[in-house]
Short mmCIF file of C-alpha atoms in Angstrom, two decimals:
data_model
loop_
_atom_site.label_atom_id
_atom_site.label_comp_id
_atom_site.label_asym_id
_atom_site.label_seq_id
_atom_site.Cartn_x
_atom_site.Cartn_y
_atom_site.Cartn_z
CA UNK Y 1 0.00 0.00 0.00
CA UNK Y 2 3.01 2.33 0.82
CA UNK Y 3 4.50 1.13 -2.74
CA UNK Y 4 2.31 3.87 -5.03
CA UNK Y 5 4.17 7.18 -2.91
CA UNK Y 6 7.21 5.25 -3.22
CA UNK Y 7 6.93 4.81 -7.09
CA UNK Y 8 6.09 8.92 -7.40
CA UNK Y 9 8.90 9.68 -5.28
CA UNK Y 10 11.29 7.64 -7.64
CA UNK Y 11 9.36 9.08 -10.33
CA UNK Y 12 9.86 12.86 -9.27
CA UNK Y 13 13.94 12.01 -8.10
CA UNK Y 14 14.39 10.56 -11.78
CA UNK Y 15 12.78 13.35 -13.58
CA UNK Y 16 14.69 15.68 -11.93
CA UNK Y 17 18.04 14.29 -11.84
CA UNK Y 18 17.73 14.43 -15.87
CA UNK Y 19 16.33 17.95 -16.11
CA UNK Y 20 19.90 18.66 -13.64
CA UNK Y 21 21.66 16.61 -15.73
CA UNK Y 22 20.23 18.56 -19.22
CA UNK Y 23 20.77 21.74 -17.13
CA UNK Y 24 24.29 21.48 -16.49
CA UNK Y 25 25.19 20.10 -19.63
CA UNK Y 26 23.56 23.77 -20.60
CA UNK Y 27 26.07 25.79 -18.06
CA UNK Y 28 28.96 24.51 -18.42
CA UNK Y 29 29.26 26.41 -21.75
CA UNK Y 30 28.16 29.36 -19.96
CA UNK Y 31 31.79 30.08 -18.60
CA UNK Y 32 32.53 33.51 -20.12
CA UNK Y 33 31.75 36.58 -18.35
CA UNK Y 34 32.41 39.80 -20.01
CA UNK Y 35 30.86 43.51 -18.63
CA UNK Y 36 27.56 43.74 -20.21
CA UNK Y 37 24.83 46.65 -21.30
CA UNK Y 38 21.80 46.33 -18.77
CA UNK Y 39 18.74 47.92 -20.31
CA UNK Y 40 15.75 47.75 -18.64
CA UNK Y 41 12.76 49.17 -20.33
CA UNK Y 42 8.97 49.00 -20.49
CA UNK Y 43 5.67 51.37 -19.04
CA UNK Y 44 6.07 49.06 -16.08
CA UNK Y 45 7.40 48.67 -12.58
CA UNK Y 46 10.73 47.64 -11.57
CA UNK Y 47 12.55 49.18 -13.53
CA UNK Y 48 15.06 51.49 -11.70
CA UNK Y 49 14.17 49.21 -8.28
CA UNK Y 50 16.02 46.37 -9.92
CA UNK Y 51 18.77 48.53 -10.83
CA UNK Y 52 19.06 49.65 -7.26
CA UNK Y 53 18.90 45.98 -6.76
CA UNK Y 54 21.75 45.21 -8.48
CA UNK Y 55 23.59 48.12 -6.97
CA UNK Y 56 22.88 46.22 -3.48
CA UNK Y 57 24.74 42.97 -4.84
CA UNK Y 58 27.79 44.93 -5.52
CA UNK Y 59 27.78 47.11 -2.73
CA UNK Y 60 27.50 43.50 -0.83
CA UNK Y 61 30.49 41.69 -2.91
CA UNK Y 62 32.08 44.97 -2.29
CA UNK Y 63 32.38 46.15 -6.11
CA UNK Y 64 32.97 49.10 -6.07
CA UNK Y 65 29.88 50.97 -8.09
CA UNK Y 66 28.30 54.22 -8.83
CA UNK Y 67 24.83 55.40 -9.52
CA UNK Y 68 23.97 58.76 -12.09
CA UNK Y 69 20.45 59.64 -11.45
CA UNK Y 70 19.20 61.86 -14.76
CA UNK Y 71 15.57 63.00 -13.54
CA UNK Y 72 14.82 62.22 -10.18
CA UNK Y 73 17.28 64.37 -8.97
CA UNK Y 74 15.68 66.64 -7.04
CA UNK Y 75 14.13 64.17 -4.70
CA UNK Y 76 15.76 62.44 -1.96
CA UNK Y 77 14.91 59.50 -3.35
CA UNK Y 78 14.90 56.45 0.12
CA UNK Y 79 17.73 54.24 -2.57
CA UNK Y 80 19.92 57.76 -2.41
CA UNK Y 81 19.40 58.35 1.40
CA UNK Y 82 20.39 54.65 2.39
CA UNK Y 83 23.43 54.48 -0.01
CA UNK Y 84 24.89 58.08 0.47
CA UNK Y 85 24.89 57.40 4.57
CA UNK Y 86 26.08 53.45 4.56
CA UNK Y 87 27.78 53.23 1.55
CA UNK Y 88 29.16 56.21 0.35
CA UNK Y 89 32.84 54.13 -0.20
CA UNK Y 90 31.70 51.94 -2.37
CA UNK Y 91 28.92 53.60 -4.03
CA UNK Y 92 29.09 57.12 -5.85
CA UNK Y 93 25.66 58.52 -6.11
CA UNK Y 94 24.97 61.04 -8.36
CA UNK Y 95 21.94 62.87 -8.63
CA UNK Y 96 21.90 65.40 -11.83
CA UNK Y 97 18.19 65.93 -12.79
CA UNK Y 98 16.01 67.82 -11.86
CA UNK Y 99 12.59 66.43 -12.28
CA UNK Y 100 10.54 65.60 -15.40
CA UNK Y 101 10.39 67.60 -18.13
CA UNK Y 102 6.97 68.40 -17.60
CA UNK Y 103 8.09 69.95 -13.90
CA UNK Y 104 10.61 72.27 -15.39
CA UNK Y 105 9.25 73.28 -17.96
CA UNK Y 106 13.04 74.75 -18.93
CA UNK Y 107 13.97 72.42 -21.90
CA UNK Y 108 17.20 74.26 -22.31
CA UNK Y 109 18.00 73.71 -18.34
CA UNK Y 110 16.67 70.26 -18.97
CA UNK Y 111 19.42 69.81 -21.86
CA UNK Y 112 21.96 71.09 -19.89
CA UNK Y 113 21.39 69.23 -16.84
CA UNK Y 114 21.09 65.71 -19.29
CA UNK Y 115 24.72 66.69 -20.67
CA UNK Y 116 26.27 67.30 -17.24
CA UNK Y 117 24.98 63.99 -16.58
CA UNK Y 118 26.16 62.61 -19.54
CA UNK Y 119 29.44 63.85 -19.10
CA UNK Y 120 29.61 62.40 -15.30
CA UNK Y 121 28.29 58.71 -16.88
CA UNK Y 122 31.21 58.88 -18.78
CA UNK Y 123 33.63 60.00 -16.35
CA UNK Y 124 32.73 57.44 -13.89
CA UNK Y 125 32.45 54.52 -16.92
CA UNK Y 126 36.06 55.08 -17.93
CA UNK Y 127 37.23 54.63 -14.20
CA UNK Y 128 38.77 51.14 -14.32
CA UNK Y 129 37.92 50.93 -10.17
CA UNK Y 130 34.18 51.40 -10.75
CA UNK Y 131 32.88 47.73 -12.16
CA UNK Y 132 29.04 48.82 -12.08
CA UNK Y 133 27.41 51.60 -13.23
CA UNK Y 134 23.51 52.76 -13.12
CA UNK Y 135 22.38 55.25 -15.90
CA UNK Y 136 19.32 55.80 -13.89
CA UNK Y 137 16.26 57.13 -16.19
CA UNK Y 138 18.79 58.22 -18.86
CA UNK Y 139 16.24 56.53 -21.26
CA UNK Y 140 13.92 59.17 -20.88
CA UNK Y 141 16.97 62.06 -21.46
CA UNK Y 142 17.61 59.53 -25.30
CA UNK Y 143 13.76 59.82 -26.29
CA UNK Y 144 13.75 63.65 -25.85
CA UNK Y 145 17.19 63.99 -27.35
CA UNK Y 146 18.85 65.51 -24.81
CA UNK Y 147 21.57 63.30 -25.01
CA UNK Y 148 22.12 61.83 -28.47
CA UNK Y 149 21.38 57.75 -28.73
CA UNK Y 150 24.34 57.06 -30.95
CA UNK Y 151 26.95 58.64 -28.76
CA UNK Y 152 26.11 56.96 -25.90
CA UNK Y 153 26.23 53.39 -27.98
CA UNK Y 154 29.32 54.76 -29.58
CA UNK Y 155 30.91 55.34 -25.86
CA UNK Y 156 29.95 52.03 -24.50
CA UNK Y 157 31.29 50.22 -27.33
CA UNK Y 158 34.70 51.60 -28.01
CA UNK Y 159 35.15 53.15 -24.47
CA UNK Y 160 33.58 50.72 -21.94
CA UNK Y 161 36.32 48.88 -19.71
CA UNK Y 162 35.94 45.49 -20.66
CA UNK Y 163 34.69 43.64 -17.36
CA UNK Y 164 32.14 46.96 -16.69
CA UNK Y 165 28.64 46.34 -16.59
CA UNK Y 166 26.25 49.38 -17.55
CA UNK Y 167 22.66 49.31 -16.90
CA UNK Y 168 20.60 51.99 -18.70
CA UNK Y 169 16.89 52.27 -17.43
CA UNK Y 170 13.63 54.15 -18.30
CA UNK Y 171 10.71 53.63 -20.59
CA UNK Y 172 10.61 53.87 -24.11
CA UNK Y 173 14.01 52.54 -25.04
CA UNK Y 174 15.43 53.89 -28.21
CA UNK Y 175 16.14 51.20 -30.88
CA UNK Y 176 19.87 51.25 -31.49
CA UNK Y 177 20.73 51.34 -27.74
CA UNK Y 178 18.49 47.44 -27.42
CA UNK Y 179 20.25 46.71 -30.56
CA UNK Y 180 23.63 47.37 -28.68
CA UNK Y 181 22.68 46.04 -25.20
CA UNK Y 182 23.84 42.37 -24.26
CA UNK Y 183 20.60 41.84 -21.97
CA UNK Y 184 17.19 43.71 -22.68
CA UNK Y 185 13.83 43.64 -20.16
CA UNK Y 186 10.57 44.75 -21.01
CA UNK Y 187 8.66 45.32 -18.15
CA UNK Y 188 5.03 45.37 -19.10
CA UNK Y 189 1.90 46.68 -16.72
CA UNK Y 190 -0.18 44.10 -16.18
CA UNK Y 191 -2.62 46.27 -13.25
CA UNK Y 192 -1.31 49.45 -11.70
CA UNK Y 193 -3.07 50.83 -8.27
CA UNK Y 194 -2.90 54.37 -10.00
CA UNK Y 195 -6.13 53.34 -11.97
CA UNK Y 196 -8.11 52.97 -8.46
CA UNK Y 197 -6.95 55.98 -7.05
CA UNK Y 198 -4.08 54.58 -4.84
CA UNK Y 199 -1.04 57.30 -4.81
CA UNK Y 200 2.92 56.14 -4.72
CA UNK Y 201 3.75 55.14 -1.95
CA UNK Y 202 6.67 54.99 0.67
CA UNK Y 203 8.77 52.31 -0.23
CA UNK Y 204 7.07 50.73 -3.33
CA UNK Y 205 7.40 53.90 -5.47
CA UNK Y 206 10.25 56.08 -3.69
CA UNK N 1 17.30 86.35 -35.47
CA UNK N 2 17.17 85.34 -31.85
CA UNK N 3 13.09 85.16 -32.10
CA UNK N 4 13.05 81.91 -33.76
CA UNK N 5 14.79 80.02 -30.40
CA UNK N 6 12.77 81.74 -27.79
CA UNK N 7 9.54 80.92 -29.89
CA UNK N 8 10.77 77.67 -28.97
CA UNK N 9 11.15 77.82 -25.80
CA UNK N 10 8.15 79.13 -24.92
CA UNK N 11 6.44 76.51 -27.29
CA UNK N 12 7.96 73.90 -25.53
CA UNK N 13 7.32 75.68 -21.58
CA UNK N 14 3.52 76.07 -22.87
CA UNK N 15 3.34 72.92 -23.53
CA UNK N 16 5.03 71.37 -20.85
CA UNK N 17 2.98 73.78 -18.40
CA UNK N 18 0.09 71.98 -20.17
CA UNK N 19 1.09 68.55 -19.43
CA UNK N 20 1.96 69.79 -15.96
CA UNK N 21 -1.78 71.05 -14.95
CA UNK N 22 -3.32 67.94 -16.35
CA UNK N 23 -1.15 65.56 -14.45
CA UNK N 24 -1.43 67.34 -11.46
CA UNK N 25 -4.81 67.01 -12.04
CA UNK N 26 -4.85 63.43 -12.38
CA UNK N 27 -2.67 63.00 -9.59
CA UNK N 28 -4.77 65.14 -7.47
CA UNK N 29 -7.46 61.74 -7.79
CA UNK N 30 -4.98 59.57 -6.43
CA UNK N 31 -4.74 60.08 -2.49
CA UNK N 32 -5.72 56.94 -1.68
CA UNK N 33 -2.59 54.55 0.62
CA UNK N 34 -3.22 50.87 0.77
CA UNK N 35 -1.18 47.99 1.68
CA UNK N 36 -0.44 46.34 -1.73
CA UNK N 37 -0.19 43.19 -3.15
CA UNK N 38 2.32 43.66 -5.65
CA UNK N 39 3.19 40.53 -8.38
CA UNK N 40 6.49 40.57 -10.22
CA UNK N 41 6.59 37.82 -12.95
CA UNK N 42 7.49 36.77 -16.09
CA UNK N 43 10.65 35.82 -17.98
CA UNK N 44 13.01 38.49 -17.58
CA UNK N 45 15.43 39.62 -15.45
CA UNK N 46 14.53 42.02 -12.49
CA UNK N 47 12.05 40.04 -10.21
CA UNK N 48 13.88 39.07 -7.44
CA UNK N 49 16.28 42.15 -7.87
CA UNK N 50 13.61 44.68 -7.70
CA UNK N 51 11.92 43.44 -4.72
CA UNK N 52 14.94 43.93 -3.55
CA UNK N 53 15.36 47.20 -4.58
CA UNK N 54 12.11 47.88 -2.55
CA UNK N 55 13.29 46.09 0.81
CA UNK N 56 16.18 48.96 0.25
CA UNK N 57 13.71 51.94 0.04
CA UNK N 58 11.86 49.94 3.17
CA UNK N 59 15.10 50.48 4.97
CA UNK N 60 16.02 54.04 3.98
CA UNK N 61 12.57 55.23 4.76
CA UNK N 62 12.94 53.02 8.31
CA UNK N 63 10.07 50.92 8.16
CA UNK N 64 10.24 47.48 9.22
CA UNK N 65 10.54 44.79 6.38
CA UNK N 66 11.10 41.31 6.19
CA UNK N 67 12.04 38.63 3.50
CA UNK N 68 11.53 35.23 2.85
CA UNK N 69 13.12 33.39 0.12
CA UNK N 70 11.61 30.19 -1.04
CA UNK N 71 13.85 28.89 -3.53
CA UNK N 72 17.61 30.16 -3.20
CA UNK N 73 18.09 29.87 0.42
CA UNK N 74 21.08 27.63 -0.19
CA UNK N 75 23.03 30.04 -1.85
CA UNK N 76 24.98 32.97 -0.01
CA UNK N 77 23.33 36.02 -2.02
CA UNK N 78 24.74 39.36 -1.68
CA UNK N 79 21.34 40.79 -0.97
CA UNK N 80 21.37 38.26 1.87
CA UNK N 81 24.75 39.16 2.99
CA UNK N 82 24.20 42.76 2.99
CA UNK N 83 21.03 42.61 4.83
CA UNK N 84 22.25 40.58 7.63
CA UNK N 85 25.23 42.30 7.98
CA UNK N 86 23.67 45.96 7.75
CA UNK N 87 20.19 45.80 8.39
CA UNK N 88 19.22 42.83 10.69
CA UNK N 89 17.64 45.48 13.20
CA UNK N 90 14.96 46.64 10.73
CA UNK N 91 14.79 43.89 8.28
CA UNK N 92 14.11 40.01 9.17
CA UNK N 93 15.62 37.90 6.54
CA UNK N 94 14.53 34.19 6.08
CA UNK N 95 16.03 31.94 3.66
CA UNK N 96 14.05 28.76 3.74
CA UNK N 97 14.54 26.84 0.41
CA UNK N 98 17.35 24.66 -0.44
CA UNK N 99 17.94 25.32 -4.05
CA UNK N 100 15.81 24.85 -7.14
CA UNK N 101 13.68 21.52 -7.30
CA UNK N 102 16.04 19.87 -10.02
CA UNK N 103 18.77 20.38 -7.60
CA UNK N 104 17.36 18.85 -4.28
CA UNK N 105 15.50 15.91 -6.91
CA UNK N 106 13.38 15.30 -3.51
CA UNK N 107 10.02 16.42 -3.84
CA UNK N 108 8.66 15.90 0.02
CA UNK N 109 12.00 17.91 1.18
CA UNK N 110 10.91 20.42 -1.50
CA UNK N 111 7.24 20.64 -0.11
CA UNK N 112 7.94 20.50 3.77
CA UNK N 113 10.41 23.51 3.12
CA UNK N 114 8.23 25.54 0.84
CA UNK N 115 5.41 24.74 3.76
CA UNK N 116 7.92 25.88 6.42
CA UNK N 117 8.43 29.15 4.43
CA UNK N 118 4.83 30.15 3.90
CA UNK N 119 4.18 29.72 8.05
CA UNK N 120 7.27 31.85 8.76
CA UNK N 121 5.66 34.21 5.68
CA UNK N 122 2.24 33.86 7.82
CA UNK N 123 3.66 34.94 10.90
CA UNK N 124 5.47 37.87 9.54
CA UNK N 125 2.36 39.65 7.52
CA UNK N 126 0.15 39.44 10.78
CA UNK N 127 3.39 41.12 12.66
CA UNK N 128 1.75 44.83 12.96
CA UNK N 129 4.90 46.26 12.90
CA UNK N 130 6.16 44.87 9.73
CA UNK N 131 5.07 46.97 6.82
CA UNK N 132 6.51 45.33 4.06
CA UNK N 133 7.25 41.91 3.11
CA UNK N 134 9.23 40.10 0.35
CA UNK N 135 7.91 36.58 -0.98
CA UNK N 136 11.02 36.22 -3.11
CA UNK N 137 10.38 33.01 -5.44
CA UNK N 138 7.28 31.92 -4.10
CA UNK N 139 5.59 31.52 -7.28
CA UNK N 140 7.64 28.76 -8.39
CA UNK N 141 6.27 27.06 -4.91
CA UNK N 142 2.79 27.69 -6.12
CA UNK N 143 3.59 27.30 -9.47
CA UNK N 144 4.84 22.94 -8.61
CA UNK N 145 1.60 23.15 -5.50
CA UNK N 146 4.01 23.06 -2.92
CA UNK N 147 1.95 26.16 -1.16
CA UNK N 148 -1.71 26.07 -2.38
CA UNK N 149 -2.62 29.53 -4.41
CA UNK N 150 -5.84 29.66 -3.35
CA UNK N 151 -4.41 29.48 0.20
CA UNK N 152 -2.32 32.18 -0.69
CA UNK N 153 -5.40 34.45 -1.78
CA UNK N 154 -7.86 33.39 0.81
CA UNK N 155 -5.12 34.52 3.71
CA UNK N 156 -3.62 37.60 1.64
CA UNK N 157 -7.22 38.89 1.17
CA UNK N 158 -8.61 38.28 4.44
CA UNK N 159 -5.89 38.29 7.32
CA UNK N 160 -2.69 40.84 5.82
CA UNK N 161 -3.37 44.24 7.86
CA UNK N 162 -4.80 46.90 5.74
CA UNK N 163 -1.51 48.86 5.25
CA UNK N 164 0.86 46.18 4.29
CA UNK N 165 2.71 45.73 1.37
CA UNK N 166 3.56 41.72 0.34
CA UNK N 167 5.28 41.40 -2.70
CA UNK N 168 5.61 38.03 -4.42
CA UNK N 169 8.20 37.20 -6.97
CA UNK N 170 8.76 34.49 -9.27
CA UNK N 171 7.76 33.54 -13.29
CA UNK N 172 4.26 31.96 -14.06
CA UNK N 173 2.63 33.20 -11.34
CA UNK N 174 -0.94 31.57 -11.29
CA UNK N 175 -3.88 33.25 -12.43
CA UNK N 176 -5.65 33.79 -8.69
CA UNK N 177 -2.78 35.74 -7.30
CA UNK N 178 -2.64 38.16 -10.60
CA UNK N 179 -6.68 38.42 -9.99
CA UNK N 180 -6.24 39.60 -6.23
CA UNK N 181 -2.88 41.60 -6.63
CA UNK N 182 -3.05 45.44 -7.31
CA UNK N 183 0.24 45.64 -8.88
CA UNK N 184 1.52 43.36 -11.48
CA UNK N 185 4.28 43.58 -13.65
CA UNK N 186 5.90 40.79 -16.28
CA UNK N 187 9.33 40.99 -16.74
CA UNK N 188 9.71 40.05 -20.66
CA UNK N 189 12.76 39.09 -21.94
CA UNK N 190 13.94 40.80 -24.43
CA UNK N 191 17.64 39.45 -25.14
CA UNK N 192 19.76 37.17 -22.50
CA UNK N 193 23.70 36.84 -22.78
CA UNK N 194 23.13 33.57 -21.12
CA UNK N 195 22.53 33.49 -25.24
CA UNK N 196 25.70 33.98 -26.09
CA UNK N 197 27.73 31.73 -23.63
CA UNK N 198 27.63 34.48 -20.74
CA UNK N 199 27.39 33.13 -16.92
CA UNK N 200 25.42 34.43 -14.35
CA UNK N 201 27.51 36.99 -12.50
CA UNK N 202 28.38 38.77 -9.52
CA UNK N 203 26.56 42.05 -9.12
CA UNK N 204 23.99 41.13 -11.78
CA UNK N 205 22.59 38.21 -11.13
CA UNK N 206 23.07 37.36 -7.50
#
């Protein structure tokens, strides 16, 4: 009678030991590691969070990292307020908006404020100590062409230390930068609280 | 000759002053708070790592948090390590898997640990204190029925205080949760260097 749970037990172990089996077959040619362009993309959530995310695991293997913000700037933002009093030797935080363009309302100050961010990204890309670096939101300062798509590909292909990742986020994405990137997420809205009158909130939003 | 540019500007301040008035307006309608039930999902990168992201805003803004991780308890993450080291005072962190079910290859191991996590996950959403909790890979759990969905639902929707935020992470997240969730957002995959003979590596993916 105990012979049936036995036989799915045996069942289960054998299934999985060949989906292992398959699996690491599968890694073991995924030995090379090389720095890589991070986009992250998409109308929905998660998409600066996870780069904040990311700056957590290297601030925790102690890589030393750095973090351009190019439009939330002039909020202290809770990731900026945590990193700039724990971690401010190991993580450079730089904050170089100054809101959304439809705050403002100065597209020349906008342009200028993109550049000087631009400029900083660059700085901070070249330095062979720094092995991660967040471009947060500069997606948004590519669609309104305050920083020019091409020359930012350009830079992070013939300028990018080898073993430095980049991760660019912000919606709308523009083509030749996904085309360029060596990992690309979409995320998409599925349901946002925003449609039933729920306002961001400490912690999920800021 | 100067005329042409300042047309500009003011074209582009109108407008922008435009945009500004209507989203205020909007945003005006959305003064709701709630506790949410946020889903991350999907393919792509940036589940785990921006839940993570959020447990970091949790802890700059001070409010107690807590995480339990269902699948990759086995593994030293830097998240984890950072956390404990850092943060153990404000955020409870509670790795309870052993590893992905091809690894272990023993199913009733697999279940008793994903049942151990969801108590301890329990226990910390009724804590009044804790305002935010982290469900990191417990849709794979739900996905294999090791932690029944409709459980999941039935306790989320009728026991979480009003003002807490769970967030539950993990691809193919089953229908029930994405009905009762106010947040959801799919990570899509848009390009992988796992692709191209890339490892997962430090920083980026744990």
């Amino acid at each position: 009678m105990t012979e049936q749970p036995q036989n799915d037990e045996a069942r289960h172990a054998a299934k999985m030991a060949k989906k292992k089996a398959a699996r690491d077959k599968i890694m073991a040619t995924k030995s090379g590691e090389k720095g890589l362009i991070i986009v992250h993309t998409g109308p929905g959530k998660g998409k600066s969070s996870s780069g904040f995310g990311m700056i957590l695991r290297c601030i925790a293997h102690e890589m030393p990292c750095a973090v351009v913000q190019f439009i939330k700037g002039a909020w202290q933002t809770g990731e900026r307020t945590l990193i700039e009093a724990n971690f401010s030797d190991l993580c450079q935080f730089h904050a170089m908006g100054e809101g959304f363009t439809w705050e403002t309302q100065d597209k020349a100050r906008d342009i200028e404020m993109a550049q000087k961010g631009w400029e900083k990204a660059k700085e901070l890309i070249r330095d062979p100590n720094i092995r991660f670096v967040l471009l947060d939101e500069i997606n948004i300062a590519m669609r309104y062409d305050y920083i020019d798509v091409e020359e930012v590909v350009k830079f992070l292909q013939e300028e990018k230390p080898e073993m430095t990742h980049v991760c660019l986020t912000g919606r709308n994405a523009k083509e030749p930068l996904i085309e360029a990137a060596d990992l690309v997420t979409e995320m998409t809205l599925v349901k946002h609280p925003f449609r039933s009158g729920i306002k961001g909130q400490m912690g999920v939003e800021f």
